[in-house]
Short mmCIF file of C-alpha atoms in Angstrom, two decimals:
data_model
loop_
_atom_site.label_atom_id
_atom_site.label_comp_id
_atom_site.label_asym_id
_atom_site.label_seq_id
_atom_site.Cartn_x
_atom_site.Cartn_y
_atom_site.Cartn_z
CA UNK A 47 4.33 14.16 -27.07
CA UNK A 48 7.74 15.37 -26.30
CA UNK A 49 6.59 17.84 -23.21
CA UNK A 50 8.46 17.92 -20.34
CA UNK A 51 6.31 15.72 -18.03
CA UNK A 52 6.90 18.02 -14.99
CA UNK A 53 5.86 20.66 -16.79
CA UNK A 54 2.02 18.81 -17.71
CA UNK A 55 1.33 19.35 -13.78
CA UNK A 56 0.22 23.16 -12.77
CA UNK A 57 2.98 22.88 -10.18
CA UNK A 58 3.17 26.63 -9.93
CA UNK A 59 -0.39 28.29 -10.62
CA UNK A 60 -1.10 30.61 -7.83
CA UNK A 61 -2.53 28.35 -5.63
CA UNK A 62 0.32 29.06 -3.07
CA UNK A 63 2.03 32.27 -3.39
CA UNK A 64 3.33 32.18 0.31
CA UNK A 65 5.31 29.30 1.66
CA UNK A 66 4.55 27.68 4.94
CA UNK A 67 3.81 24.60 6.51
CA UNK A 68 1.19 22.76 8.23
CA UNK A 69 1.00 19.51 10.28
CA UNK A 70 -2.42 17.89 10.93
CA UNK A 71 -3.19 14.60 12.01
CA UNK A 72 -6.20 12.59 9.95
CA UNK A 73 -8.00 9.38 11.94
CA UNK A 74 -8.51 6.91 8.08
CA UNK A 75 -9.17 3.75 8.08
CA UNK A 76 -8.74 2.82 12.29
CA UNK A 77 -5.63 4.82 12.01
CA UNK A 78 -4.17 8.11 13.32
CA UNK A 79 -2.08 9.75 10.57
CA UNK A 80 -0.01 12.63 10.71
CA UNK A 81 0.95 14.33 7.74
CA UNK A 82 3.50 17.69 7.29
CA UNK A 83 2.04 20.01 4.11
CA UNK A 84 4.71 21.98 2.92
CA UNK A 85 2.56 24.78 1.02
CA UNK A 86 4.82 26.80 -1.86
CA UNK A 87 4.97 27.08 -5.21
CA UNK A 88 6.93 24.20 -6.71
CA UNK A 89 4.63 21.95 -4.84
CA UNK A 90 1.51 23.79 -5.97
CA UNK A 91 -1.56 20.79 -5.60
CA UNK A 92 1.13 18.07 -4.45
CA UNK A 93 1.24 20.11 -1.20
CA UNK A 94 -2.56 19.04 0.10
CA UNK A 95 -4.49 16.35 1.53
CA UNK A 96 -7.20 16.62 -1.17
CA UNK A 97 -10.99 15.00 0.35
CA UNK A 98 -11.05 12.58 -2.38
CA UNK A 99 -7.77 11.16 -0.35
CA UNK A 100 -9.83 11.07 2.84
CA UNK A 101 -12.62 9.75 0.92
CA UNK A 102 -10.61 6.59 -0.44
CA UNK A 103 -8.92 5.54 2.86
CA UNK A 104 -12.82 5.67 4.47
CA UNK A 105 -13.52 3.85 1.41
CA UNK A 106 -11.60 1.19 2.75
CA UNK A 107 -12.75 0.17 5.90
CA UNK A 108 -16.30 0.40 4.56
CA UNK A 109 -16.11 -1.99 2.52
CA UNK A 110 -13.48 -4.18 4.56
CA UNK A 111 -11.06 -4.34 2.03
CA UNK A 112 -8.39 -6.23 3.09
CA UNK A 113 -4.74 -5.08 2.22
CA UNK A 114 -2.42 -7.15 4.16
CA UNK A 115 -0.04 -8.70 2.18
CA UNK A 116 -1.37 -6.82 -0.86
CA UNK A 117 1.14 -5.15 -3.90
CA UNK A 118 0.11 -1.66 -4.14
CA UNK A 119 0.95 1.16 -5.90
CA UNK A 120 -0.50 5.21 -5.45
CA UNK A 121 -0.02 7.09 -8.49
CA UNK A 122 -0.17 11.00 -7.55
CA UNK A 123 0.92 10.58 -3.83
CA UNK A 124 0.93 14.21 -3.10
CA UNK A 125 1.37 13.67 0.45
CA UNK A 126 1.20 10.01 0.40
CA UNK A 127 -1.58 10.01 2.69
CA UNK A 128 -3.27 6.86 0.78
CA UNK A 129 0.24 4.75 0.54
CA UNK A 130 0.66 5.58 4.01
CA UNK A 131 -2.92 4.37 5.28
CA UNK A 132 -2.31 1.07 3.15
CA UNK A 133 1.28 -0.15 4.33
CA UNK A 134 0.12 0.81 8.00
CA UNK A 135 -2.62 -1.69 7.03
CA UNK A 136 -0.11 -4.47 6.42
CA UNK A 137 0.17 -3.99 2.14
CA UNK A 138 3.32 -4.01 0.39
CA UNK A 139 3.31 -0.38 -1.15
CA UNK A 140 5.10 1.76 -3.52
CA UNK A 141 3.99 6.12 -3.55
CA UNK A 142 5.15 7.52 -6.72
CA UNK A 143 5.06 11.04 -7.88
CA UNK A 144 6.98 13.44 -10.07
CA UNK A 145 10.69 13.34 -8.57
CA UNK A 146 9.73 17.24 -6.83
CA UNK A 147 6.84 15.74 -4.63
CA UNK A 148 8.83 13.10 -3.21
CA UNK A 149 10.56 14.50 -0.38
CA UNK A 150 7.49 15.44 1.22
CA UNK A 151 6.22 11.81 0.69
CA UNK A 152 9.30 10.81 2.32
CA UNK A 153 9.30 12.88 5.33
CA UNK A 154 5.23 11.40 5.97
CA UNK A 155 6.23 8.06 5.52
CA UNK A 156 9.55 8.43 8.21
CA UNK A 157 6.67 10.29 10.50
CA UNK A 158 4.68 7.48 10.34
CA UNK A 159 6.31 4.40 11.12
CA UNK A 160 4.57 2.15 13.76
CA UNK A 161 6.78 2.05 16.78
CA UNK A 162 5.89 -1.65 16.45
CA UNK A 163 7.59 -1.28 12.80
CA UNK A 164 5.57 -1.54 9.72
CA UNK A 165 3.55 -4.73 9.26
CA UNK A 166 4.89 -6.09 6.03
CA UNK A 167 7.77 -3.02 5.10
CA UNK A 168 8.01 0.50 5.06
CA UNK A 169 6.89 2.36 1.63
CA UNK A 170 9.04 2.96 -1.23
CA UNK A 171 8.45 6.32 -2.26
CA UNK A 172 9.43 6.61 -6.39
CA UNK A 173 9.55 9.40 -9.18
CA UNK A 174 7.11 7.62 -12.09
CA UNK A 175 5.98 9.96 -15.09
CA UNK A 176 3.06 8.77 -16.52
CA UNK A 177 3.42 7.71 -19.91
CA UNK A 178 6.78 8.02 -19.78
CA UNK A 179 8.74 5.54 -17.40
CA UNK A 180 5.89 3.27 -16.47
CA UNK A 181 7.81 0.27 -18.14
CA UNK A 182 10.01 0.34 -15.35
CA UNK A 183 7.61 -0.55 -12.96
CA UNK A 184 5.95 -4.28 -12.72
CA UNK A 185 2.70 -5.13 -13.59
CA UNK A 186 2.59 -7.47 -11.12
CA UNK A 187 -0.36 -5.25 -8.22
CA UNK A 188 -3.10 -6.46 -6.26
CA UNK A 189 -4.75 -2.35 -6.47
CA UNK A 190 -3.69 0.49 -8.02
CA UNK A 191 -5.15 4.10 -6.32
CA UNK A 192 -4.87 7.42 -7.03
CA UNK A 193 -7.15 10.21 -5.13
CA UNK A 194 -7.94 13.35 -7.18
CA UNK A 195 -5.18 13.43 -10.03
CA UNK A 196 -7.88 13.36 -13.02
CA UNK A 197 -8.18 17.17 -13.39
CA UNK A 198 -5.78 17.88 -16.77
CA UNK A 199 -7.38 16.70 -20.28
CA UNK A 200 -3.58 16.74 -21.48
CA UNK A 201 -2.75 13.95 -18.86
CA UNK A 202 -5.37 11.74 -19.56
CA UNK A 203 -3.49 9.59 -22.16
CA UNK A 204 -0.56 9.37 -20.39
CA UNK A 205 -2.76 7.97 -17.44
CA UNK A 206 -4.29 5.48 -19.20
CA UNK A 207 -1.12 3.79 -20.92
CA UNK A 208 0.11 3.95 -17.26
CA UNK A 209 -3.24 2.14 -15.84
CA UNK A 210 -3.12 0.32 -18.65
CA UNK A 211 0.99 -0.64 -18.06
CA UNK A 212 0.06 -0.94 -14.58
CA UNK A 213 -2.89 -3.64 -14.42
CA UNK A 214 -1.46 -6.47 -17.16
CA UNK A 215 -1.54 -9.22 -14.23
CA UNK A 216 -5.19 -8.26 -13.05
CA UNK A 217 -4.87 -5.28 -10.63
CA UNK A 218 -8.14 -3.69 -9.85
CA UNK A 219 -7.60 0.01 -10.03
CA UNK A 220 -9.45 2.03 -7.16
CA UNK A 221 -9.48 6.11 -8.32
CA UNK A 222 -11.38 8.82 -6.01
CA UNK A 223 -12.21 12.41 -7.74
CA UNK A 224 -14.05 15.50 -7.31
CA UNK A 225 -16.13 15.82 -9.94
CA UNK A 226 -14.95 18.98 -11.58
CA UNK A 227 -16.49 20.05 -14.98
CA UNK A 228 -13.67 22.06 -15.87
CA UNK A 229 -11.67 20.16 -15.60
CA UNK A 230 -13.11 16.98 -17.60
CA UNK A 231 -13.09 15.03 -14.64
CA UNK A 232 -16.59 13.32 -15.89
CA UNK A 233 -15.29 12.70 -19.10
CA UNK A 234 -11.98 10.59 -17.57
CA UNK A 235 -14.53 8.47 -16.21
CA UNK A 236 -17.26 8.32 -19.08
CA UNK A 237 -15.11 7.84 -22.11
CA UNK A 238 -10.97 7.91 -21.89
CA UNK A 239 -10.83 4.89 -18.91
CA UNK A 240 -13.60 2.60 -20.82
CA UNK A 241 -11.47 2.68 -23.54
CA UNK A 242 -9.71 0.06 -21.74
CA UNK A 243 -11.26 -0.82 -18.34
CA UNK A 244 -14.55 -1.98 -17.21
CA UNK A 245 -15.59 1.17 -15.02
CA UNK A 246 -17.68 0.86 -11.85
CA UNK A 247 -19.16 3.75 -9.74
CA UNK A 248 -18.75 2.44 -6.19
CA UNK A 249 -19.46 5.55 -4.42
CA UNK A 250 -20.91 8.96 -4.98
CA UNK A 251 -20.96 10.99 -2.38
CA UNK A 252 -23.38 14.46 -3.44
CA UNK A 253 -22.32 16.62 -0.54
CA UNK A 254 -18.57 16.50 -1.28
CA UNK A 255 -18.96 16.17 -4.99
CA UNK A 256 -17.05 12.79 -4.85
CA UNK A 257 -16.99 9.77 -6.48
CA UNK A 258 -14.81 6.39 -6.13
CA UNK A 259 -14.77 3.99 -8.91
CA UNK A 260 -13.62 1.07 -9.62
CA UNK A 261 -11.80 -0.53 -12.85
CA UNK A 262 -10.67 -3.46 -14.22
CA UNK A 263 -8.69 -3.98 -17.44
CA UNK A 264 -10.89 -5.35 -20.55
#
């Protein structure tokens, strides 16, 4: 596939014809975060705190999931609202996103720094193409997230060799989606990650259309 892998993401589809900004602070997960969207075109989606995000941080402390001293990675940080929520709960995390994302991850992650200092260290924030440059990263992960990036068909491939990549040394992979038909969303889930991973549905919320699941690799 010899696209450019910037180009894969609709990072300019009309979603944002006007470019402003918009700070808002988000209580996830027992903790207060406040995250700057910078709304304009070359961010297009990258520019929003997306439910499924919300969803996967309340996710979290639901179930009790304890990430202190866990190795995590985000794939898809957008606004690196998940990374964020997980360092601030004591993991050991690393946002990546296509390189044009990452200075807004930045900026959340400098706005967000306990006055007390992180509790294990502050997140690295790193350009990763999927399918492309995922041999640069270790396998070595306790979890794996990603909140709503499952919505091109084209991408799904490259996804998977990066989950795949991604969860050698046992990672369990935690994704949160909208459920979009048309976007294939169901069909990520149903048939391209099985390929690979045992799948789990560990929450379906109706209302919101979302669903968090689960995956291992076979």
């Amino acid at each position: 596939m010899n696209e450019d892998p910037e180009h894969l993401f609709p990072a300019d589809d009309g979603l944002f014809e006007e470019t402003f900004s918009a700070d808002s602070t988000y209580r996830v997960s027992g903790q207060n975060i406040r995250i700057h969207q910078y709304y304009c075109a070359n961010l297009g989606v990258a520019a929003s705190v997306w439910d499924s995000a919300l969803h996967l941080c309340q996710f979290f402390e639901k179930v009790s999931l304890d990430l202190s001293g866990m190795r995590v990675i985000e794939l898809g940080g957008g606004t690196g609202l998940v990374g964020i929520v997980a360092a601030r709960l004591g993991a050991h995390v690393t946002i990546t996103d296509l390189p044009f994302a990452l200075s807004q991850i930045e900026r959340n992650v400098d706005a967000n720094a306990p006055l007390s200092g992180w509790p294990s260290d502050a997140p690295a924030v790193l350009p990763l193409s999927w399918g492309h440059d995922q041999n640069r990263f270790s396998s070595s992960w306790d979890f794996v997230l990603g909140a709503d990036i499952i919505y091109l068909p084209e991408t799904f491939p490259l996804l998977l060799d990066t989950l795949v990549h991604l969860s050698k040394d046992g990672a369990v992979v935690y994704l949160a989606s909208t459920m979009r038909r048309e976007h294939g969303t169901q069909d990520f889930y149903d048939s391209v990650l099985p390929q690979m991973f045992k799948v789990e549905l560990v929450q379906r919320d109706p209302e919101s259309n979302i669903n968090i699941y689960k995956a291992t690799l076979r």
